[in-house]
mmCIF file of C-alpha atoms and ligand atoms in Angstrom:
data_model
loop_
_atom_site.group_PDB
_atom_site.id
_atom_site.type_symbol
_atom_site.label_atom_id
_atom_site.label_comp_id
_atom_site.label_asym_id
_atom_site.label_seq_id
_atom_site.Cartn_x
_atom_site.Cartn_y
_atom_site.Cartn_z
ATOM 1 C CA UNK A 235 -15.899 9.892 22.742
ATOM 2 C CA UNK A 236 -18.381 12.191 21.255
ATOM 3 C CA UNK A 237 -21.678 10.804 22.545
ATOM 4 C CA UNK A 238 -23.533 7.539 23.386
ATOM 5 C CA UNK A 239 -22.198 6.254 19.885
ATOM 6 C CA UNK A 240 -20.029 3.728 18.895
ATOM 7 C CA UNK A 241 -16.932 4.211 17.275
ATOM 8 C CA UNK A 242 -16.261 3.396 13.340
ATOM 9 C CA UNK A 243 -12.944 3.623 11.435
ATOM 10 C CA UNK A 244 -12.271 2.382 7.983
ATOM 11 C CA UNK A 245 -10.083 3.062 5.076
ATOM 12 C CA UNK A 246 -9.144 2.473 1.460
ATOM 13 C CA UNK A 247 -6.159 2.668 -0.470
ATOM 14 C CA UNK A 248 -5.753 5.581 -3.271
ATOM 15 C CA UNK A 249 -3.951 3.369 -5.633
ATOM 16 C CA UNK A 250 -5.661 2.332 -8.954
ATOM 17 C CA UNK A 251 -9.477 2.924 -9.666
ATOM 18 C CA UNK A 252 -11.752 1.545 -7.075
ATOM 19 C CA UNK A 253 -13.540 -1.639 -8.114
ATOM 20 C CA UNK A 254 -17.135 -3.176 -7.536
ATOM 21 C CA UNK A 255 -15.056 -5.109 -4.692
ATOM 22 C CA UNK A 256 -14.107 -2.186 -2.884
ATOM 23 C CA UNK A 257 -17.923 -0.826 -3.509
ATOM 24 C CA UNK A 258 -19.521 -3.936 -2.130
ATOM 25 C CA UNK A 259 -16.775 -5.121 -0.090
ATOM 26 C CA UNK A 260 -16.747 -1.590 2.059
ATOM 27 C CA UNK A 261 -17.737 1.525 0.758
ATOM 28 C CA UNK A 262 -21.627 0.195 0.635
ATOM 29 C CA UNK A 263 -21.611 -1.039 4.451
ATOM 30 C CA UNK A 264 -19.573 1.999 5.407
ATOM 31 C CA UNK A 265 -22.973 3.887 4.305
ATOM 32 C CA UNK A 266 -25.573 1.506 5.560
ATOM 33 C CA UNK A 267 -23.451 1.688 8.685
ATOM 34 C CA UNK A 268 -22.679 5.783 8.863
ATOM 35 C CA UNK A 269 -26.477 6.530 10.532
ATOM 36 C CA UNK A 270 -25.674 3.702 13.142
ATOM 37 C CA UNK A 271 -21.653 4.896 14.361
ATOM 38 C CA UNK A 272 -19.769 8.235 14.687
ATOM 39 C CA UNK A 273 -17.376 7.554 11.383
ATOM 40 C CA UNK A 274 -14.192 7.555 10.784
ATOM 41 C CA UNK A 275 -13.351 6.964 6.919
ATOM 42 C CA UNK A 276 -9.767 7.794 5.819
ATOM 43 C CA UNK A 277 -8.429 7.911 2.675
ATOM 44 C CA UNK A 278 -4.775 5.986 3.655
ATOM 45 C CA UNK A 279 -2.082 7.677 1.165
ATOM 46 C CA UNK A 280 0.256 6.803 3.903
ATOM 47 C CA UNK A 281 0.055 3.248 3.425
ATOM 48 C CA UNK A 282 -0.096 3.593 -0.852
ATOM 49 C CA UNK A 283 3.682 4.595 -0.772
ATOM 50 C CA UNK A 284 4.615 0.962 0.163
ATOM 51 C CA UNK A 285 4.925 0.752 -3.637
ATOM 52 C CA UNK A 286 6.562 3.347 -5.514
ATOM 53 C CA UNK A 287 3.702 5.760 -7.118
ATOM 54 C CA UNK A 288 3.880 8.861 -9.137
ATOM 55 C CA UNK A 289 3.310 11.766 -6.600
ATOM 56 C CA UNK A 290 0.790 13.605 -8.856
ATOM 57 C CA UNK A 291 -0.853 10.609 -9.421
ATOM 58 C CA UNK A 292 -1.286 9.846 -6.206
ATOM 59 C CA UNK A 293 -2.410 12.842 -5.356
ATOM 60 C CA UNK A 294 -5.088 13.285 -8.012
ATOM 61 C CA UNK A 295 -6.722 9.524 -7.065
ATOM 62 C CA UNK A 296 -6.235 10.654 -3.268
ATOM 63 C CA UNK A 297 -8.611 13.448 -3.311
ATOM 64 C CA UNK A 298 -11.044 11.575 -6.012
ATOM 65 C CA UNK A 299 -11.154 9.244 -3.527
ATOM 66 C CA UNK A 300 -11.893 11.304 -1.145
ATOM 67 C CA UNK A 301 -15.204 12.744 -3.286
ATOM 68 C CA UNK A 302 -15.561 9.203 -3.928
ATOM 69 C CA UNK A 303 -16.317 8.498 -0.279
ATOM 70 C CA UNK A 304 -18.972 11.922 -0.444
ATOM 71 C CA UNK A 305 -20.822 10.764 -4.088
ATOM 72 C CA UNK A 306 -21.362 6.819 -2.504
ATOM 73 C CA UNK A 307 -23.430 8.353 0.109
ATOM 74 C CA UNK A 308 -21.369 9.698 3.241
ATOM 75 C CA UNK A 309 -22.483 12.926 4.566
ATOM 76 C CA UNK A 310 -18.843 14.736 4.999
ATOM 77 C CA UNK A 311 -20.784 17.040 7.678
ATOM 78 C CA UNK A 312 -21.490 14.210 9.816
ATOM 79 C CA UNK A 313 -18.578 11.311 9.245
ATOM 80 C CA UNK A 314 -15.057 12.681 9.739
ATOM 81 C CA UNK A 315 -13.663 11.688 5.805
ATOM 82 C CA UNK A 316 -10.131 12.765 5.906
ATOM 83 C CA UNK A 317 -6.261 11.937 4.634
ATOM 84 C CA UNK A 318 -4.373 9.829 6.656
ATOM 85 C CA UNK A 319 -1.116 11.868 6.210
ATOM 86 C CA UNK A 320 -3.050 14.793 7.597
ATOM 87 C CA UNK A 321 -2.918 13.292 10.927
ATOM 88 C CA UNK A 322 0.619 12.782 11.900
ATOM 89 C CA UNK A 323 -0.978 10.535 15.145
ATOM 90 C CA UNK A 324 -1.482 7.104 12.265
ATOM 91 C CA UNK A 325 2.407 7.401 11.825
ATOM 92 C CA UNK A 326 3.410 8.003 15.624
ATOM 93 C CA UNK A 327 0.974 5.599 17.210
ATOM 94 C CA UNK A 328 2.317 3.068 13.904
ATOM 95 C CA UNK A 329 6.102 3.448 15.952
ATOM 96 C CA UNK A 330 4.787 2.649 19.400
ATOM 97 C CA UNK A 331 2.682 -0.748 17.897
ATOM 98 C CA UNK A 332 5.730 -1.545 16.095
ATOM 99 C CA UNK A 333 7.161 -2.132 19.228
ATOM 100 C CA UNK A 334 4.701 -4.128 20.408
ATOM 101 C CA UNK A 335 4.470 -6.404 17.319
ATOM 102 C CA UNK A 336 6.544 -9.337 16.598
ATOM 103 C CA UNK A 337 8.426 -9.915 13.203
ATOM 104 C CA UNK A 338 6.530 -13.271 13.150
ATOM 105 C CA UNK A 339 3.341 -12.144 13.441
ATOM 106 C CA UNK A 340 4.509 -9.895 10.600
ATOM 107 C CA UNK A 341 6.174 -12.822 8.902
ATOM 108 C CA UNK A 342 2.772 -14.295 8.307
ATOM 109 C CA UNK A 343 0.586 -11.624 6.497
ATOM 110 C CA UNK A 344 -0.779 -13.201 3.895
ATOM 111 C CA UNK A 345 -0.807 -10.188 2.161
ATOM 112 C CA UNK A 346 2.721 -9.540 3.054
ATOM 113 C CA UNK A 347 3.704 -12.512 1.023
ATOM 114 C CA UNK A 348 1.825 -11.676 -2.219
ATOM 115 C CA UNK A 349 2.881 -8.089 -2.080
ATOM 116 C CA UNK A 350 6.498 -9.200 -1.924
ATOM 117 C CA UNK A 351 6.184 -11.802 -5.072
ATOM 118 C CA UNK A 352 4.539 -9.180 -6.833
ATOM 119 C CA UNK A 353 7.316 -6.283 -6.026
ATOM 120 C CA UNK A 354 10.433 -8.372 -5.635
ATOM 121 C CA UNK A 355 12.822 -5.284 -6.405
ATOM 122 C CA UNK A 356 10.816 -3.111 -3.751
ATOM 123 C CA UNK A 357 10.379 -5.316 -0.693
ATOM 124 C CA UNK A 358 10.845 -2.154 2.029
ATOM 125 C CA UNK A 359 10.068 -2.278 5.483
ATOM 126 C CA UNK A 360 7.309 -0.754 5.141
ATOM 127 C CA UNK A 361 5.576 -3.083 3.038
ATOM 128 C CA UNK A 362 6.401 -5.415 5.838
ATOM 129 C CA UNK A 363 5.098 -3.056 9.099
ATOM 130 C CA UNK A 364 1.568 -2.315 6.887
ATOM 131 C CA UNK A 365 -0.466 -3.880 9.200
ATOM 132 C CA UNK A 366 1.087 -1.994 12.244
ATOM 133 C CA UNK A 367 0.298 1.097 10.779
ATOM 134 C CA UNK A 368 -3.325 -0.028 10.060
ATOM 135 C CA UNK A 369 -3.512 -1.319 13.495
ATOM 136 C CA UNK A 370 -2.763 2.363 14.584
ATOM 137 C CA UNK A 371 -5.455 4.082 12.011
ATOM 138 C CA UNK A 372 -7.756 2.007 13.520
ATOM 139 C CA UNK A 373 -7.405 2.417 17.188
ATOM 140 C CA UNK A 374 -6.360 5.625 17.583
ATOM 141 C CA UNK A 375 -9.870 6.348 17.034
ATOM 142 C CA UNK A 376 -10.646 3.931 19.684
ATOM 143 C CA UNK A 377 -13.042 2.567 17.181
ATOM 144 C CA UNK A 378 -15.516 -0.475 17.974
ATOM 145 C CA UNK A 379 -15.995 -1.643 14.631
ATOM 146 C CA UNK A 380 -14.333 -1.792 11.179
ATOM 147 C CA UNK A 381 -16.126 -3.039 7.813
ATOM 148 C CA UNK A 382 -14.068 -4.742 5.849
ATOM 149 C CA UNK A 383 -13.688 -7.395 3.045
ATOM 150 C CA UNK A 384 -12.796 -10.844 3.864
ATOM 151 C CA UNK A 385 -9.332 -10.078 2.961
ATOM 152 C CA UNK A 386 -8.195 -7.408 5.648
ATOM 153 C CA UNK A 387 -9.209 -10.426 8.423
ATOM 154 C CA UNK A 388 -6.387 -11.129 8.739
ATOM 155 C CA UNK A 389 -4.828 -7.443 9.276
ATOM 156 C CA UNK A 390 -7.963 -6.885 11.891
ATOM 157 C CA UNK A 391 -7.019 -9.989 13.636
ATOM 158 C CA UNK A 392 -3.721 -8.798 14.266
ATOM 159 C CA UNK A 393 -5.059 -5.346 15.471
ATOM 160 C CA UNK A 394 -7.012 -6.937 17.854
ATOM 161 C CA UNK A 395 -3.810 -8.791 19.385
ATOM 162 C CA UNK A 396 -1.640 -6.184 19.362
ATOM 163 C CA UNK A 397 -4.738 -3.873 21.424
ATOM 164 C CA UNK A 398 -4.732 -6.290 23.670
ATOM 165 C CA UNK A 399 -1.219 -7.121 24.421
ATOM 166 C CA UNK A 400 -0.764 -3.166 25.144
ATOM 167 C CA UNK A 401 -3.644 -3.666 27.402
ATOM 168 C CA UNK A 402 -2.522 -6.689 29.573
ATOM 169 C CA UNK A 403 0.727 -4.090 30.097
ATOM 170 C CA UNK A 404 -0.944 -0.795 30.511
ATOM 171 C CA UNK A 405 -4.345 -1.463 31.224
ATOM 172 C CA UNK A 406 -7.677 -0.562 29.369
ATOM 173 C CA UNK A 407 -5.825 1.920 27.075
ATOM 174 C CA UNK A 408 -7.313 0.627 23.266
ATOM 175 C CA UNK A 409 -11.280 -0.361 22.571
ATOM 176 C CA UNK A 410 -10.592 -4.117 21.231
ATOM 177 C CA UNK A 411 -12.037 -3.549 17.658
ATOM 178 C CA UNK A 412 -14.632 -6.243 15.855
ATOM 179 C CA UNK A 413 -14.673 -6.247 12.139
ATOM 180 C CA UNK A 414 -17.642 -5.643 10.402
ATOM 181 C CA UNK A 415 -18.113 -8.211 7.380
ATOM 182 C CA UNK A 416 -21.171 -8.155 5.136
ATOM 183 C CA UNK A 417 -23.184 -10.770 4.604
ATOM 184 C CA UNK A 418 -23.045 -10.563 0.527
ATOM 185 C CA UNK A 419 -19.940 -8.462 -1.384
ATOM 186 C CA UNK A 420 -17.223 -9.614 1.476
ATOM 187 C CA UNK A 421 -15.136 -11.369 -1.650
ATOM 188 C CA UNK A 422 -16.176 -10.292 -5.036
ATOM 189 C CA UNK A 423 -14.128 -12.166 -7.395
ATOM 190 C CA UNK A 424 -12.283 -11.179 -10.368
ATOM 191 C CA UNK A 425 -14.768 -12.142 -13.798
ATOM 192 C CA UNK A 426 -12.004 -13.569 -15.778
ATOM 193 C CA UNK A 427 -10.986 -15.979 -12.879
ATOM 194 C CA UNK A 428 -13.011 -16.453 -9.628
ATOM 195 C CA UNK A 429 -10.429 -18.119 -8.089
ATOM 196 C CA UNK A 430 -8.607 -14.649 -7.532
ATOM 197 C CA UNK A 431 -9.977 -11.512 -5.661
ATOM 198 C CA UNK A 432 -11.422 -8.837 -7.931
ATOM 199 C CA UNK A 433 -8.423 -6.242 -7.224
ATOM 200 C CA UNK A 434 -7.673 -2.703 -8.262
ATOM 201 C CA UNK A 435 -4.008 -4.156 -9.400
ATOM 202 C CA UNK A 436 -5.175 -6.345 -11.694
ATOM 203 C CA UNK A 437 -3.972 -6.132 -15.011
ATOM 204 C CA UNK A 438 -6.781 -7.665 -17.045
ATOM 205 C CA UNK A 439 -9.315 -4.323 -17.255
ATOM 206 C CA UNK A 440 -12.174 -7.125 -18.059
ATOM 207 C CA UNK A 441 -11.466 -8.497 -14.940
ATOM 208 C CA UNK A 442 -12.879 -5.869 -12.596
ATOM 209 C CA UNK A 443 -15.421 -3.416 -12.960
ATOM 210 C CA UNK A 444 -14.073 -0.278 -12.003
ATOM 211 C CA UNK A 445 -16.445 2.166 -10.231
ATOM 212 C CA UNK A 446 -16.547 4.750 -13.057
ATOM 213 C CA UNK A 447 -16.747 2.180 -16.203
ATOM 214 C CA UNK A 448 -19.725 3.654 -18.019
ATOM 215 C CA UNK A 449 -23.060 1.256 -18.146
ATOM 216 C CA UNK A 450 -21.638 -0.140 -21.956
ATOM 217 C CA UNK A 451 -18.612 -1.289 -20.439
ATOM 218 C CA UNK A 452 -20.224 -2.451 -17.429
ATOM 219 C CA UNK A 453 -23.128 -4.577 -19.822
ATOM 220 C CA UNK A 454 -20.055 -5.933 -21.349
ATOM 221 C CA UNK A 455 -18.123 -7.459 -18.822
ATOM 222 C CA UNK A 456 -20.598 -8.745 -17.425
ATOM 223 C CA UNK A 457 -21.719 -10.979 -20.425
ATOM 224 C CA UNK A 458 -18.016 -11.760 -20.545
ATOM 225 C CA UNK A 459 -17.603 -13.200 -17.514
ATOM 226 C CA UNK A 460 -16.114 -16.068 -17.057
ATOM 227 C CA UNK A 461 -19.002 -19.002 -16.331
ATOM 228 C CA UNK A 462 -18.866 -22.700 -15.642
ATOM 229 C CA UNK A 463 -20.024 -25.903 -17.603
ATOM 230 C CA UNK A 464 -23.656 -26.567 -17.157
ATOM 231 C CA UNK A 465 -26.927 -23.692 -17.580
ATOM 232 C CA UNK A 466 -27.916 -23.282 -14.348
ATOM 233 C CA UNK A 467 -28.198 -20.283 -12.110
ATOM 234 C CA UNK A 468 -27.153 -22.157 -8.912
ATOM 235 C CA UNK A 469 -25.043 -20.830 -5.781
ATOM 236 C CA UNK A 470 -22.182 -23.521 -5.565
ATOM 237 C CA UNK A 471 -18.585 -24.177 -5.267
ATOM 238 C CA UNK A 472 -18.587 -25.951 -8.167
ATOM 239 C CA UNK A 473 -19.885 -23.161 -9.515
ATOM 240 C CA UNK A 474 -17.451 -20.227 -9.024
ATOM 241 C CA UNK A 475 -18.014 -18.190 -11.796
ATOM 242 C CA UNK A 476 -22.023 -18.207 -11.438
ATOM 243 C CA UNK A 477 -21.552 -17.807 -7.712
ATOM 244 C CA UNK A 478 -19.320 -14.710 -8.123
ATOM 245 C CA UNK A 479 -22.185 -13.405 -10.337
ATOM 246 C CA UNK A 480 -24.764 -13.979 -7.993
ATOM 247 C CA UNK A 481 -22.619 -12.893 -5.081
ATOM 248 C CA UNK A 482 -22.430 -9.777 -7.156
ATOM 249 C CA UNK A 483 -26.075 -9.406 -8.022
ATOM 250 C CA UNK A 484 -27.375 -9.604 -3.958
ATOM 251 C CA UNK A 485 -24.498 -7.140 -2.821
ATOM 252 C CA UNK A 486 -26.320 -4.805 -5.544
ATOM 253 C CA UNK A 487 -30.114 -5.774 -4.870
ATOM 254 C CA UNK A 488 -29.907 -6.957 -1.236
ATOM 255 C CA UNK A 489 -31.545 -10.009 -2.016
ATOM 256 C CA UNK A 490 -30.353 -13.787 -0.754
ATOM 257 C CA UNK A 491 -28.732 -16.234 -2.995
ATOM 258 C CA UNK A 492 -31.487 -18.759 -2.519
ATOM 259 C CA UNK A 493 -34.147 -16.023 -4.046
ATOM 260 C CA UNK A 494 -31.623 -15.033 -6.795
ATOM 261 C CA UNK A 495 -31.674 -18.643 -8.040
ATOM 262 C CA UNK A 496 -35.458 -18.940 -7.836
ATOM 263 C CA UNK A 497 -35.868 -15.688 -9.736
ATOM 264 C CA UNK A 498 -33.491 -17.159 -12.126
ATOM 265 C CA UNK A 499 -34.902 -20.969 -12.225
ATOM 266 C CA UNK A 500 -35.191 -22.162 -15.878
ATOM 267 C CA UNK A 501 -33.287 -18.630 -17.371
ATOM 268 C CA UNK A 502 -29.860 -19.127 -18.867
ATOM 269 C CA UNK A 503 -26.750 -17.460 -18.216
ATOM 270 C CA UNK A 504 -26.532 -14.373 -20.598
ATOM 271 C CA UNK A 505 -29.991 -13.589 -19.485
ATOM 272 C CA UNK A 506 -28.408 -13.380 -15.645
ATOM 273 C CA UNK A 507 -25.567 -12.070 -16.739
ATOM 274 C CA UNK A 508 -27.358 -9.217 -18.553
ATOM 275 C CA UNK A 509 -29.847 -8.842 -14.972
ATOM 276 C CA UNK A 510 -26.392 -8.843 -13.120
ATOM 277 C CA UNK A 511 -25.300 -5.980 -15.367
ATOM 278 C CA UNK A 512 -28.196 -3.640 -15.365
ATOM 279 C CA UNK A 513 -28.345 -3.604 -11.176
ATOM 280 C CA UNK A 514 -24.392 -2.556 -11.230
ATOM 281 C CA UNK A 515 -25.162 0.267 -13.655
ATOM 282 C CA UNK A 516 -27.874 0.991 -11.369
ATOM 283 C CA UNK A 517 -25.741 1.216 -8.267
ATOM 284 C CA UNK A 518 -23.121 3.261 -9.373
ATOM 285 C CA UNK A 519 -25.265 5.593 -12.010
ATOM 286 C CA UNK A 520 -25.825 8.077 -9.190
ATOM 287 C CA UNK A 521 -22.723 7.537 -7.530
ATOM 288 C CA UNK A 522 -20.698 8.386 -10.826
ATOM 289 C CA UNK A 523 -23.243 11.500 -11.036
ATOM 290 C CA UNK A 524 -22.868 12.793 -8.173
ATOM 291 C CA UNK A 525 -19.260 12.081 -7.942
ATOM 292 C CA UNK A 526 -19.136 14.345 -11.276
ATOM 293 C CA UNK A 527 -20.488 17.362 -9.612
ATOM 294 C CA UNK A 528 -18.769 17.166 -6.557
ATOM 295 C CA UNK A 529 -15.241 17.488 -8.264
ATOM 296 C CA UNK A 530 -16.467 20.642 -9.799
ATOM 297 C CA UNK A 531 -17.260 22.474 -6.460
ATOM 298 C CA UNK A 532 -13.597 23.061 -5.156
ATOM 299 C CA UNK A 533 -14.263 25.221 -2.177
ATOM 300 C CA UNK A 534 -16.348 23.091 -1.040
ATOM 301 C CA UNK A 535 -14.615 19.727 -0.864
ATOM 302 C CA UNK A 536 -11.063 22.060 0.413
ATOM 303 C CA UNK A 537 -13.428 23.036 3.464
ATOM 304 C CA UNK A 538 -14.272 19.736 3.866
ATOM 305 C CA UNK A 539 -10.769 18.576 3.801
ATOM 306 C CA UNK A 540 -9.779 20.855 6.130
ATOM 307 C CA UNK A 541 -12.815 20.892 8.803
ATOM 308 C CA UNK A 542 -12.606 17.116 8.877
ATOM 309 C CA UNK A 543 -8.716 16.683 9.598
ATOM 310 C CA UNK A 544 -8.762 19.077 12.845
ATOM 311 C CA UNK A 545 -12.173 16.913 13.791
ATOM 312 C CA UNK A 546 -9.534 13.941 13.010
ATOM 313 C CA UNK A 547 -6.791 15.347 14.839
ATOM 314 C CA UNK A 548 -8.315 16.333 17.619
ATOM 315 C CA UNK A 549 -9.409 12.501 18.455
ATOM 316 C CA UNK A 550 -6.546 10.974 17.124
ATOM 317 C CA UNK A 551 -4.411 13.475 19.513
ATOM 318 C CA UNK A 552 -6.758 12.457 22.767
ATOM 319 C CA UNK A 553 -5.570 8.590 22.544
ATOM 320 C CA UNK A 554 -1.715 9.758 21.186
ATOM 321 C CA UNK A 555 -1.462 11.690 24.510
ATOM 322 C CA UNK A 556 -2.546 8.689 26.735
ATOM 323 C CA UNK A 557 -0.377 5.967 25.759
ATOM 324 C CA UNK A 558 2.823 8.035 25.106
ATOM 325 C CA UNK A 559 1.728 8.981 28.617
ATOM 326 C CA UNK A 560 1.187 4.934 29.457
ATOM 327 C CA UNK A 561 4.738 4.188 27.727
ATOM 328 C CA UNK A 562 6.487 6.264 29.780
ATOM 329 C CA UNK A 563 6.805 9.500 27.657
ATOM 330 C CA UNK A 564 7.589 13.060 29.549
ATOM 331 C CA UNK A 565 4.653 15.346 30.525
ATOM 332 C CA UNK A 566 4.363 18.388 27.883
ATOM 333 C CA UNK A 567 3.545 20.823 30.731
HETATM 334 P P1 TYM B 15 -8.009 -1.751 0.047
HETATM 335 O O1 TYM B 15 -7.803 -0.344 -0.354
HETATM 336 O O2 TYM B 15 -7.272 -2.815 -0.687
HETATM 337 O O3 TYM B 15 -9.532 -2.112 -0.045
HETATM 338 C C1 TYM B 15 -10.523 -1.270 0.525
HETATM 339 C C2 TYM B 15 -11.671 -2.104 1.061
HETATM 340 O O4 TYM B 15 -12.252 -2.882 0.010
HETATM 341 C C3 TYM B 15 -12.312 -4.256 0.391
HETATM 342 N N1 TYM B 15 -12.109 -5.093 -0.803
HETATM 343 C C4 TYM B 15 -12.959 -6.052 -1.204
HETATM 344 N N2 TYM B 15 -14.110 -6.507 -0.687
HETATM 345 C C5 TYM B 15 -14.738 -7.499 -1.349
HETATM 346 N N3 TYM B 15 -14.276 -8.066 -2.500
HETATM 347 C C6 TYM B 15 -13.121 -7.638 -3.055
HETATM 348 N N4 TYM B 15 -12.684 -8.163 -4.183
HETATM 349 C C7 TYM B 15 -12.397 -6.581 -2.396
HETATM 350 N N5 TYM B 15 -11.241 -5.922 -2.662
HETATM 351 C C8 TYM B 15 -11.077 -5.020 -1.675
HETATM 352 C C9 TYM B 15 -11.184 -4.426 1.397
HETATM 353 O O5 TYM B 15 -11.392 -5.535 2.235
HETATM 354 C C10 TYM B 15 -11.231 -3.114 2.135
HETATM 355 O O6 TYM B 15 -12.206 -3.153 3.153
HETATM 356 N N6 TYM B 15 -5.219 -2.098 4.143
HETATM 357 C C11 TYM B 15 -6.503 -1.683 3.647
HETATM 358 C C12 TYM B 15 -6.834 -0.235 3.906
HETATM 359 C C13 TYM B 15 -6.731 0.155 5.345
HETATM 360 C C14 TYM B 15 -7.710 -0.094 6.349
HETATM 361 C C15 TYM B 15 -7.175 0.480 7.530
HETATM 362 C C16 TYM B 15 -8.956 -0.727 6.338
HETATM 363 C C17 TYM B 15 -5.700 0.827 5.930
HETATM 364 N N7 TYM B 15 -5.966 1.028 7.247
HETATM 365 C C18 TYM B 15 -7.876 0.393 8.739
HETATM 366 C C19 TYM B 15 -9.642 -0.791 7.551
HETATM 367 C C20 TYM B 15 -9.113 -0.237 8.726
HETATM 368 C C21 TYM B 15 -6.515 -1.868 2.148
HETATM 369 O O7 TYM B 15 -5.490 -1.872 1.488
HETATM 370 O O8 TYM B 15 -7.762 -1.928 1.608
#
């Protein structure tokens, strides 16, 4: 597409305030991975009106997260970080997948399901045809890879059917995506109760650390935490709460599990706890800094916006064209 590199495309939701999931779960590997890949990152606002939002709301946490993206570490001149509903392609390619989709495949979104229980009066069909249109963000970039958490498998597996279905008809139209999953950070859980998934939506603030808590809050709820029975800083199922913690520590430091519980042999928990808390302010310190003085210099991140969604539209247009032109679609002359 633009040179000998391999495509990239990933996105995150502009719905509540990013969490230490979404930071080790993504927006970390999207950085490591930015020097390797010609990047895609978009921030999807089309898929956050699947539940009802207020439209200045969403619009304020859209562009922050946006910045967001720019303060973790992604150089805006040289990934494409854009809005998804500045590319009309995500919603056009999203109608020519639906066709090619099957309500059960749909039926069985895990995700699907819990977003249903959770908004029983708001069960729309778009909540239901989600993954179609993330199917189309991703390969209308004709992107090779996407980092993800563990819990958009699922979604990426489907993406990967649905490319090749339209393939077996049409022929090599869509690169067949892998997902990208980190080896620490793929599932941070929540702190108050590792069975669940740390989640922007939860309503427990001590549950999640949100990206901008400040380092007090962030010492705090980590000593918090939710641990098991026993004093040991061991990496087990049995374990969940210590595991989270230690999942949490090596998606901040980089180090192993096995050389977390060494460095920890014979310590207790609320010294680990307090260790786990002073890397996380350490992350994010220069992220929330920098994310500070970006939202101050408006011309800059509107020229951003701009320059990146004709870079966006521009691609996204190039694969549009050939499979309305596959599907049977009218020459435009
Ligand atoms: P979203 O906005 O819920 O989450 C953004 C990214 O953060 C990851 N993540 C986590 N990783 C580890 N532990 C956690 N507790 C955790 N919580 C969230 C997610 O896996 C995700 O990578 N549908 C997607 C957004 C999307 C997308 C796409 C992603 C739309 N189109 C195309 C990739 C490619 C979503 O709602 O992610």
């Amino acid at each position: 597409m633009f040179n000998d590199q391999k495509i990239l495309f990933s996105g995150m939701q502009a719905t509540g305030t990013l969490t230490l999931g979404n930071y080790a779960g993504a927006l970390k590997n999207w950085v490591t991975l930015s020097d390797e890949y010609q990047c895609f990152y978009s921030v999807v606002d089309l898929h956050s009106i699947t539940i009802r939002r207020d439209p200045a709301d969403l619009r304020k946490r859209a562009r922050d997260l946006l910045i967001l993206y720019i303060a973790a570490g992604l150089d805006p001149e040289k990934n494409c970080i854009y809005y998804q509903s500045h590319v009309s392609g995500h919603a056009e390619l999203a109608w020519i997948l639906n066709c090619f989709t099957y309500m059960g495949e749909l039926n069985r979104m895990t995700q699907f399901k819990d977003k249903s229980r959770k908004h029983a009066d708001n069960i729309n069909a778009g909540l239901f045809t989600y993954p179609v249109l993330m199917a189309a963000d991703i390969l209308l970039y004709q992107a090779d890879v996407v980092p993800v958490g563990l819990d958009q498998m699922q979604h990426l597996e489907l993406t990967r059917d649905v490319a090749q279905r339209f393939n077996n008809i049409y022929g090599d139209v869509f690169t067949v995506p892998e997902p990208y999953v980190g080896k620490t950070g793929a599932s941070i859980k929540s702190l108050q109760d590792p069975s669940k998934k740390m989640s922007k939506s939860d309503e427990n603030p001590n549950a999640s650390i949100y990206l901008m808590d400040d380092p007090d809050t962030i010492i705090r709820k980590c000593k918090r935490a939710v641990t098991d029975s026993g004093s040991e800083i061991l990496y087990r199922d049995e374990k969940p709460g210590i595991k989270n913690l230690i999942d949490i520590y090596c998606a901040m430091t980089g180090k192993k599990p096995e050389e977390t519980e060494k460095e920890f042999d014979g310590k207790g928990y609320g010294e680990f706890k307090a260790a786990v808390g002073e890397v996380v302010v350490d992350q994010l310190r220069p992220v929330q800094q920098r994310f500070e003085e970006l939202s101050k210099n408006k011309d800059y991140i509107n020229r951003i916006i701009k320059e990146n969604s004709e870079k966006a539209n521009y691609y996204a247009s190039k694969t549009l064209r050939k499979v309305q032109r596959k599907v049977g679609f009218p020459d435009r002359g």
